[in-house]
Short mmCIF file of C-alpha atoms and ligand atoms in Angstrom, two decimals:
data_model
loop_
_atom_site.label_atom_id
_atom_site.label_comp_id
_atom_site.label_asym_id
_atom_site.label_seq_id
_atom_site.Cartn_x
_atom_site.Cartn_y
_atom_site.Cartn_z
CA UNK A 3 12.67 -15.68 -28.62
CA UNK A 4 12.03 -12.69 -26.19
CA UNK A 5 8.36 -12.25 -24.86
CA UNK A 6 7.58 -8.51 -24.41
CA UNK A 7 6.12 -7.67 -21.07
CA UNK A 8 2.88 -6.60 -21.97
CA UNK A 9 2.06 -9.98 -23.91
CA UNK A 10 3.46 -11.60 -20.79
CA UNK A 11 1.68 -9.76 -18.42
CA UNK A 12 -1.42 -10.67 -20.96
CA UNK A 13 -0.99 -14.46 -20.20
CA UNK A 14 -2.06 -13.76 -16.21
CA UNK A 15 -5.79 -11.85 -16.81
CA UNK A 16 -7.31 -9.14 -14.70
CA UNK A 17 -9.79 -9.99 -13.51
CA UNK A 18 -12.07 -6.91 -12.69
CA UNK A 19 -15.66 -6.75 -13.64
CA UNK A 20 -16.11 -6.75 -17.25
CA UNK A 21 -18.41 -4.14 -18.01
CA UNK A 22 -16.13 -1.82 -16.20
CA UNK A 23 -14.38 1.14 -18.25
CA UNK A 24 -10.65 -0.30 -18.00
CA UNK A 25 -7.92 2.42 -19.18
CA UNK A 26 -4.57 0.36 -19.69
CA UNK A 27 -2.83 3.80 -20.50
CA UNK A 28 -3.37 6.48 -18.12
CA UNK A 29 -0.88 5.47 -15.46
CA UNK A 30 2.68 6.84 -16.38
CA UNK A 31 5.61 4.85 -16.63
CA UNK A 32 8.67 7.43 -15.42
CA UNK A 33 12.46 6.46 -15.39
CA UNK A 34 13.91 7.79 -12.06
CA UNK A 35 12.17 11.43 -12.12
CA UNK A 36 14.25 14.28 -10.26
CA UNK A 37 12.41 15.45 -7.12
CA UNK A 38 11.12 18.59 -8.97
CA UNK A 39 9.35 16.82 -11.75
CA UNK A 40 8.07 13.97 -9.28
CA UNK A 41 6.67 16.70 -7.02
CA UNK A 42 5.40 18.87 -10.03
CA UNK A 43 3.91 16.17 -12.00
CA UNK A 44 2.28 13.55 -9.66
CA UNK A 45 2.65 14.62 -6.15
CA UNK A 46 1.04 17.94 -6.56
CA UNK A 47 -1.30 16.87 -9.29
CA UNK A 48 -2.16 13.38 -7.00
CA UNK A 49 -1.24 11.40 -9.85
CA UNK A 50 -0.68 7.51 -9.86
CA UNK A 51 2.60 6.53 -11.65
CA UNK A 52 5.15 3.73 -11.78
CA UNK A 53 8.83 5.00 -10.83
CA UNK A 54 11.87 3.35 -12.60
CA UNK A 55 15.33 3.14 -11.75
CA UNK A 56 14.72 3.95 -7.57
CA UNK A 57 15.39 0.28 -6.52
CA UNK A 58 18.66 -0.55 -9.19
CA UNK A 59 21.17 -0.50 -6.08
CA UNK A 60 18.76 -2.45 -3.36
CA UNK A 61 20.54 -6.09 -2.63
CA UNK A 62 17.01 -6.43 -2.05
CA UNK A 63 16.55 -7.35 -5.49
CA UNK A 64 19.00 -10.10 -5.29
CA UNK A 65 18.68 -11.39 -1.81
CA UNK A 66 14.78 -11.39 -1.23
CA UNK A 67 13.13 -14.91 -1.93
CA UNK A 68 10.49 -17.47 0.06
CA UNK A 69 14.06 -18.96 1.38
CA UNK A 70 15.66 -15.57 2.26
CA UNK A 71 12.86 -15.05 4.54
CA UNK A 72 12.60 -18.63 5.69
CA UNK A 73 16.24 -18.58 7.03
CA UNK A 74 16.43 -14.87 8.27
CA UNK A 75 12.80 -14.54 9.28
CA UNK A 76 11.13 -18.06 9.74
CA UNK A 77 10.31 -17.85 13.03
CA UNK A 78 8.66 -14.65 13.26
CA UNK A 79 5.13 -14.55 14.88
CA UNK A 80 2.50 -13.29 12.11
CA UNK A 81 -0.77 -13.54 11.32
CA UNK A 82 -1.49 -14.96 8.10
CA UNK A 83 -4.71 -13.47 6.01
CA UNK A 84 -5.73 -17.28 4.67
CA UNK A 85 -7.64 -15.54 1.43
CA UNK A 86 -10.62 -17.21 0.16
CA UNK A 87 -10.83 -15.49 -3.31
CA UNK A 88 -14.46 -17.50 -3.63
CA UNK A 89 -15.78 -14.62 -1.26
CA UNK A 90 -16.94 -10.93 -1.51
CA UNK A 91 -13.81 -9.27 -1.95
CA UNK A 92 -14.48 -6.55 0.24
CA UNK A 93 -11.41 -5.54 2.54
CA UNK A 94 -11.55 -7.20 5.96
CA UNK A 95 -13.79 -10.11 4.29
CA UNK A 96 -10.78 -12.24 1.97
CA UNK A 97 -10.72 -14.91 4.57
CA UNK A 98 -9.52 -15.52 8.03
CA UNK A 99 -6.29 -14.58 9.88
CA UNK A 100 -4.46 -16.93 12.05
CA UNK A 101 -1.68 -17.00 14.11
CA UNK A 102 1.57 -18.85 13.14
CA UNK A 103 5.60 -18.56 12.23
CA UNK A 104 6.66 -17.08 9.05
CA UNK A 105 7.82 -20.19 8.06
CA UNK A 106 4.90 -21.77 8.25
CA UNK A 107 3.00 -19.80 6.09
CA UNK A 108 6.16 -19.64 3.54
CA UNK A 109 5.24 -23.79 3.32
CA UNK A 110 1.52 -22.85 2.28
CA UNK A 111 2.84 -20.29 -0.14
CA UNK A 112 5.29 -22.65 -1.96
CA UNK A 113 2.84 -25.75 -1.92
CA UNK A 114 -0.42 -23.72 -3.25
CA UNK A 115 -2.44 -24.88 -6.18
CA UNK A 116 -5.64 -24.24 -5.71
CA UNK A 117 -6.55 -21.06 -8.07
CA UNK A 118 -9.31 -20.25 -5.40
CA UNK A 119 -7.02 -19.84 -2.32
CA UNK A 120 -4.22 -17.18 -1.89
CA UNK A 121 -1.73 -17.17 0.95
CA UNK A 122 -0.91 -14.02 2.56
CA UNK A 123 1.05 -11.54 4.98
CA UNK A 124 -0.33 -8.69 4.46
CA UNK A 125 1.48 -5.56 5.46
CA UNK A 126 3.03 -6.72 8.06
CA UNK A 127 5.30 -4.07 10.10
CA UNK A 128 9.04 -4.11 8.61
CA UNK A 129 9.69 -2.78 12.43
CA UNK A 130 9.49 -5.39 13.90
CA UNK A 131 11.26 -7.89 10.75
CA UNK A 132 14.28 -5.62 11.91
CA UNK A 133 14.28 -6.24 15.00
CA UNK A 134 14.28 -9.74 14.29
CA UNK A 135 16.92 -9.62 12.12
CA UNK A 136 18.64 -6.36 11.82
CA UNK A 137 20.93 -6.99 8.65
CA UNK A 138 17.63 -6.84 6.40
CA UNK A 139 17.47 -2.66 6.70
CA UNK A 140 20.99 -3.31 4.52
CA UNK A 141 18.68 -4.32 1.82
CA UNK A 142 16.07 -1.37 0.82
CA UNK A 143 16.06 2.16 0.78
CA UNK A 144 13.44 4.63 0.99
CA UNK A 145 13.22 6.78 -2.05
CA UNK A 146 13.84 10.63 -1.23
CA UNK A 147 11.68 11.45 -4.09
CA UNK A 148 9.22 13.64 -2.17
CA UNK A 149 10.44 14.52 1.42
CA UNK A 150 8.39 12.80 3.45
CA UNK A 151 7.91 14.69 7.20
CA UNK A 152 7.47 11.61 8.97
CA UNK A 153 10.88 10.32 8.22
CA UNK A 154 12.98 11.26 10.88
CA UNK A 155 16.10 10.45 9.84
CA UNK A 156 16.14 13.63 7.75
CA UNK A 157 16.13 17.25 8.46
CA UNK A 158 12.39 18.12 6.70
CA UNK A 159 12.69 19.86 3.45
CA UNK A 160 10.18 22.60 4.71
CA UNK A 161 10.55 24.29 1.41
CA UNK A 162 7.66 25.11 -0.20
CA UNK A 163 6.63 27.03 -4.31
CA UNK A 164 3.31 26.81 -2.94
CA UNK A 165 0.67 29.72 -1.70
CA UNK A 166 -2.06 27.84 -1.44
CA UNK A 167 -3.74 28.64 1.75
CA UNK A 168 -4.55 24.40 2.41
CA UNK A 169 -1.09 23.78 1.77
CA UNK A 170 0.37 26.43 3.82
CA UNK A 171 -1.38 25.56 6.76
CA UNK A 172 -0.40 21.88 6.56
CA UNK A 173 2.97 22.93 6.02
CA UNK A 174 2.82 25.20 9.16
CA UNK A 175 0.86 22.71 11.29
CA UNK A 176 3.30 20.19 10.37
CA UNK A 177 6.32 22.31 10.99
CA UNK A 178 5.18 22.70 14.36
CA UNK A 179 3.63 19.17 15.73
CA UNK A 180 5.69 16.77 13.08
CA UNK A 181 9.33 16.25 12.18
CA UNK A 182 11.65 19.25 13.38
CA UNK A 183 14.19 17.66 11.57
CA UNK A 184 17.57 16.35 12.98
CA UNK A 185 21.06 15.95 11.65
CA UNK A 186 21.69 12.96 13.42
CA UNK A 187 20.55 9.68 11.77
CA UNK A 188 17.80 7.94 13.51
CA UNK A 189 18.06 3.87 13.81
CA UNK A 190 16.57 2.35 11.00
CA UNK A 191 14.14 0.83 13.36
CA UNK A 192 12.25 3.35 15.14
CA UNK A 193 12.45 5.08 11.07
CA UNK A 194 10.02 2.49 9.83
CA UNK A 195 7.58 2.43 12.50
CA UNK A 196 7.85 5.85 12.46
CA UNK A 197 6.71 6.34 8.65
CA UNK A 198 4.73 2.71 9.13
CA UNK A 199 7.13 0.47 6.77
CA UNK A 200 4.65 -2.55 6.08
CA UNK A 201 5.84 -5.88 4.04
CA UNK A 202 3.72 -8.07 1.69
CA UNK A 203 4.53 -11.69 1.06
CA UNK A 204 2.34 -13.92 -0.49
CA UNK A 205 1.42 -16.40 -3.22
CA UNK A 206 -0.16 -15.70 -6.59
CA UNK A 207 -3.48 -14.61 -6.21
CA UNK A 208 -4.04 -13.00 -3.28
CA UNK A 209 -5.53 -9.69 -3.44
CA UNK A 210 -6.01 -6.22 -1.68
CA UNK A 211 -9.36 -5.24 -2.33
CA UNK A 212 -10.34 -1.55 -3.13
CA UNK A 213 -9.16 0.97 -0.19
CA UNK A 214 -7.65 4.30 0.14
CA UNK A 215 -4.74 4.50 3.14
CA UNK A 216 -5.20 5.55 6.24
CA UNK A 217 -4.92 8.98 7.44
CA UNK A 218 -4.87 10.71 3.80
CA UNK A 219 -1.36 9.17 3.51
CA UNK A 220 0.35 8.75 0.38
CA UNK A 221 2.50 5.29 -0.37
CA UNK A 222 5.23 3.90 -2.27
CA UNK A 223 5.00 0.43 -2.83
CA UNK A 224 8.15 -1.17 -3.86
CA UNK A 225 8.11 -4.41 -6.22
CA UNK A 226 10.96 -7.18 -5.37
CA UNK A 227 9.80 -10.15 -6.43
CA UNK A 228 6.61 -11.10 -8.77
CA UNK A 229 4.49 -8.74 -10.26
CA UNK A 230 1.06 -7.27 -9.30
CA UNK A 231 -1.66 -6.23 -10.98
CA UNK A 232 -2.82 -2.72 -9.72
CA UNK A 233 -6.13 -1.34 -10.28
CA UNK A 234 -6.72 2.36 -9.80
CA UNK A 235 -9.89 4.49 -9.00
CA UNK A 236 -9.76 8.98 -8.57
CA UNK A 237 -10.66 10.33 -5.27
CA UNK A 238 -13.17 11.86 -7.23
CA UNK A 239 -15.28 8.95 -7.93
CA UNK A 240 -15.15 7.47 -4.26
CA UNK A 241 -19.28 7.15 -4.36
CA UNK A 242 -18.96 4.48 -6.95
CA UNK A 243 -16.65 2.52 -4.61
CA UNK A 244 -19.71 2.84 -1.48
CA UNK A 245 -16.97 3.24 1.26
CA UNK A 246 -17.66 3.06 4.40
CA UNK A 247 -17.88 5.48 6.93
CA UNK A 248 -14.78 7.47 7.77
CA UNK A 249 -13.36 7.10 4.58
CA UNK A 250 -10.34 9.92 5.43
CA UNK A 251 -9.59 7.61 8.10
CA UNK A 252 -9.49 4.59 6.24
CA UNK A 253 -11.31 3.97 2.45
CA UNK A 254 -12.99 0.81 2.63
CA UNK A 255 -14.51 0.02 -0.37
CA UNK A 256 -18.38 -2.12 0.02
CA UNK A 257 -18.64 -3.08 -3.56
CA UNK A 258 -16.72 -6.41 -4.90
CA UNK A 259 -14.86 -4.93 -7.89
CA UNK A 260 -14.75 -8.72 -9.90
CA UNK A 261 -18.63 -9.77 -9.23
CA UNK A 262 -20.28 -6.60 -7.72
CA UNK A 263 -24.05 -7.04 -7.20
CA UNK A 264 -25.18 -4.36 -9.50
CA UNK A 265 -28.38 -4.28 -7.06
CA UNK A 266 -27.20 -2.89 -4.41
CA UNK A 267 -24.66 -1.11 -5.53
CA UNK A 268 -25.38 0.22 -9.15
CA UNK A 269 -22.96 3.36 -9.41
CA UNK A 270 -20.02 0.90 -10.13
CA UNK A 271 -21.14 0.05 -13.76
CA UNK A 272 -19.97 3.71 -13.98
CA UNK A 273 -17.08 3.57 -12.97
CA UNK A 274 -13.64 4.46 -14.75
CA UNK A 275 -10.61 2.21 -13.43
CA UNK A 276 -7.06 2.74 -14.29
CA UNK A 277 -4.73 -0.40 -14.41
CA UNK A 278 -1.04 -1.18 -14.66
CA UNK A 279 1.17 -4.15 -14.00
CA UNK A 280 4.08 -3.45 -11.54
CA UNK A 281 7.05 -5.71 -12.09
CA UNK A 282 10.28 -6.45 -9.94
CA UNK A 283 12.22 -3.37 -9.91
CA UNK A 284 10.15 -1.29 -10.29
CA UNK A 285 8.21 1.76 -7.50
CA UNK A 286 4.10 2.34 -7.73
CA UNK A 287 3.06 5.59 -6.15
CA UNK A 288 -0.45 6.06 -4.33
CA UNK A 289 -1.43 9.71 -3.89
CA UNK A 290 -3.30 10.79 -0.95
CA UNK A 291 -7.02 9.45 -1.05
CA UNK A 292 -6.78 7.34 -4.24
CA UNK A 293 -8.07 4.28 -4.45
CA UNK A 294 -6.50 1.09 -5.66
CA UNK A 295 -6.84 -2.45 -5.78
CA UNK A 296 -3.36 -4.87 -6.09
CA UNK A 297 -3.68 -8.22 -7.10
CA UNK A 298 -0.44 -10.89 -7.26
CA UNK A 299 0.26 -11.86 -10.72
CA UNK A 300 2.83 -14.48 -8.90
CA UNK A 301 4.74 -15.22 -6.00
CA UNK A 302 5.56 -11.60 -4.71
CA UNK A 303 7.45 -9.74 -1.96
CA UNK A 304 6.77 -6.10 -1.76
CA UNK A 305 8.20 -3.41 0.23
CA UNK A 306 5.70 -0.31 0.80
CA UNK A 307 5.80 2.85 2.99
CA UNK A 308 3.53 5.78 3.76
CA UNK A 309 4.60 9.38 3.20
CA UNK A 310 3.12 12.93 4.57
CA UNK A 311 4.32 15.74 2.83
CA UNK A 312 3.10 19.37 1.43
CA UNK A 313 0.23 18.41 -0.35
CA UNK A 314 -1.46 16.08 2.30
CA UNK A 315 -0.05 17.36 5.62
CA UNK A 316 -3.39 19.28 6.80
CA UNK A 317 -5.38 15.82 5.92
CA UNK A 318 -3.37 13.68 7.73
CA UNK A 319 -3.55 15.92 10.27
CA UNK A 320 -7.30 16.95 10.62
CA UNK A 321 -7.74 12.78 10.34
CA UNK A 322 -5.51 12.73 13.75
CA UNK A 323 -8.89 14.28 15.67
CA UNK A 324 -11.60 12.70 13.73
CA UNK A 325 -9.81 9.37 14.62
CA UNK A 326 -11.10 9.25 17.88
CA UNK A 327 -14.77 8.99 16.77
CA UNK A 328 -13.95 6.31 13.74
CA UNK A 329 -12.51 3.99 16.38
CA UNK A 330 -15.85 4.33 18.06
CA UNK A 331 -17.68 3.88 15.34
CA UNK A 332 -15.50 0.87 14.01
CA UNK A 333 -15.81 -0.64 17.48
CA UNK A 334 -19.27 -0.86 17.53
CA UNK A 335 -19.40 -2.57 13.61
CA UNK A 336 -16.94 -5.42 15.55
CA UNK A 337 -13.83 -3.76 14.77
CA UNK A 338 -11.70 -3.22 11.86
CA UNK A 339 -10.22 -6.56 12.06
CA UNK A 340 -8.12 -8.79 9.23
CA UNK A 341 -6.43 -6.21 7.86
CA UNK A 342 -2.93 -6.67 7.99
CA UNK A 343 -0.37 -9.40 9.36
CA UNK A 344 0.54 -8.14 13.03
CA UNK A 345 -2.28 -9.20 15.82
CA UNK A 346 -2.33 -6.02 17.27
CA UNK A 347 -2.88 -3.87 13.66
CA UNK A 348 -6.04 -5.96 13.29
CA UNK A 349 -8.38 -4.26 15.96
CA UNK A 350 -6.91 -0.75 15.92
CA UNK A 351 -10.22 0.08 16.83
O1 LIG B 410 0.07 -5.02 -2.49
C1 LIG B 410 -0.97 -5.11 -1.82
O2 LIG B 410 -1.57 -6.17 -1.66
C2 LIG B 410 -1.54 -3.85 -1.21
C3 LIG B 410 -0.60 -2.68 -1.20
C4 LIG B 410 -1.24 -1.41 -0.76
O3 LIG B 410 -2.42 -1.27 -0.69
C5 LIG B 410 -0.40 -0.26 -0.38
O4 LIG B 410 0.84 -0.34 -0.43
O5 LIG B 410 -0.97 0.78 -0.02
FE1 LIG B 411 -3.01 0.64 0.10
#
């Protein structure tokens, strides 16, 4: 007998607040689009959807495991985000962070039981994986779907359909302080720092709480082993969510989206959520300023990158300034620390 996803994907349950308005259909599913349609449809429209078919070639998808990492990877230095999912989940709260080898942190991974612990590297800069072992850019791709300007290995698409004034600008600032494009390929190195490449491995259960990305970036988020539960919330509704200050420069949600305290912050009863389940295989895209939440359904690897492109050029840009005064600010709260796997990510500011 064959289990259909969906009642397999029942058997793991979500687990956001229950008097939340859940929609289980409004995120598309789309079999490998063709740039037009991606562009017309989601990137334009700052859409959520999960992409088909992008990641059917990756060796990835054979080769990535706890022991593929072990042997290739084991003795990387990382930071592990220890998660705690008794606590508030509010980002930069799921626990501690400490300092050990991959390895290490694969053991706690494998040998986890307790339902109220999750094991975690959290975006952890694919960089520096490569330059630890070099062979593993031979595994992934990065989809071409929508040109993204901070890839340099590409001569920028700087066609654009568009005459809106927002987007013409962005295109034109971009033109002129981003990628000028080259025709020689860059190393695959200095590519993923370049368009911040991050890796996620972890055990079932850990969680990302709500957040939008930094810098008005948009992100693909590439499934290779495990799948995730993904919670969604519109740009539009970012008041339910409380963020904290200099949400361009990175959305931190206040409010604990499984036990919020309806006290203090009442404006999430209202709020609509849109949820999916991304499996191996398969490519989740987060527009600009949306706001998501990604739980692991089991053990998972993930592969996820940020893109800049026509429609959120001019925010990523006019973040660039306004950075300087969110570092101050995030300084003085104590820093934005446990945030992702590499020490020197934590306290960007
Ligand atoms: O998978 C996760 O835990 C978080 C992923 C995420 O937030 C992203 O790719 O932007
Ligand atoms: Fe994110």
């Amino acid at each position: 007998m064959t289990i259909n996803p969906a009642e397999q994907d029942a058997t793991v349950a979500g687990t956001i607040f229950s008097e939340a308005t859940v929609r289980t259909d409004a995120i598309d599913r789309i079999h490998a689009p063709s740039p037009e349609e991606f562009k017309r449809e989601y990137v334009y429209k700052r859409k959520p959807a999960v992409i088909t078919g992008l990641m059917d070639s990756w060796p990835a998808m054979e080769r990535w495991s706890l022991d593929y990492f072990r042997e290739h990877l084991g003795d990387l230095d990382i930071h592990a985000n220890l998660q705690r999912l008794d606590n508030e989940l509010i980002l930069g709260n799921v626990g501690g962070f400490r300092g050990m080898k991959l390895a290490a942190l694969l053991d706690e991974i494998e040998k986890n039981t307790d339902p109220g612990r999750a094991f975690y590297l959290r975006a952890y800069p694919v960089h520096r994986m490569l330059e630890h072992y070099p062979r593993l850019a031979e595994d992934y791709d990065l989809p071409d779907l929508a040109p993204n300007w901070a890839d340099i290995r590409f001569k920028a698409d700087w066609k654009t359909g568009t005459a809106n004034p927002a987007k013409l600008l962005g295109l034109y600032l971009a033109k002129t302080f981003l990628n000028r494009g080259s025709d020689k390929p860059a190393p695959r190195a200095t590519v993923s720092s370049r368009v911040a490449a991050v890796m996620f491995v972890g055990s079932k259960g850990t969680v990302t709480p709500f957040h939008s990305d930094g810098m008005q970036t948009a992100a693909y988020l590439s499934q290779v082993l495990g799948r995730k539960r993904c919670y969604f919330v519109s740009p539009d509704q970012h008041e339910k969510l409380y963020p904290r200050p200099f949400r361009r420069q990175f959305g931190m949600a206040q409010v604990d989206y499984r036990r919020p305290d309806l006290t203090r912050h009442p404006r999430f009863r209202d709020v609509v959520v849109e949820e999916t389940v991304l499996h191996p295989g398969e490519t989740l895209y987060v527009p600009s300023g949306y706001w998501h939440a990604i739980e692991a359904m089991d053990t998972s690897i993930s592969y996820s990158h940020q893109i800049v492109g026509e429609d959120n050029a001019l925010g990523w840009l006019t973040c660039i300034p306004e950075r300087y005064l969110a570092q101050l600010y995030f300084k003085s709260q104590g820093g934005l620390r446990n945030v992702t796997g590499a020490k020197d990510w934590d306290d960007w500011a």
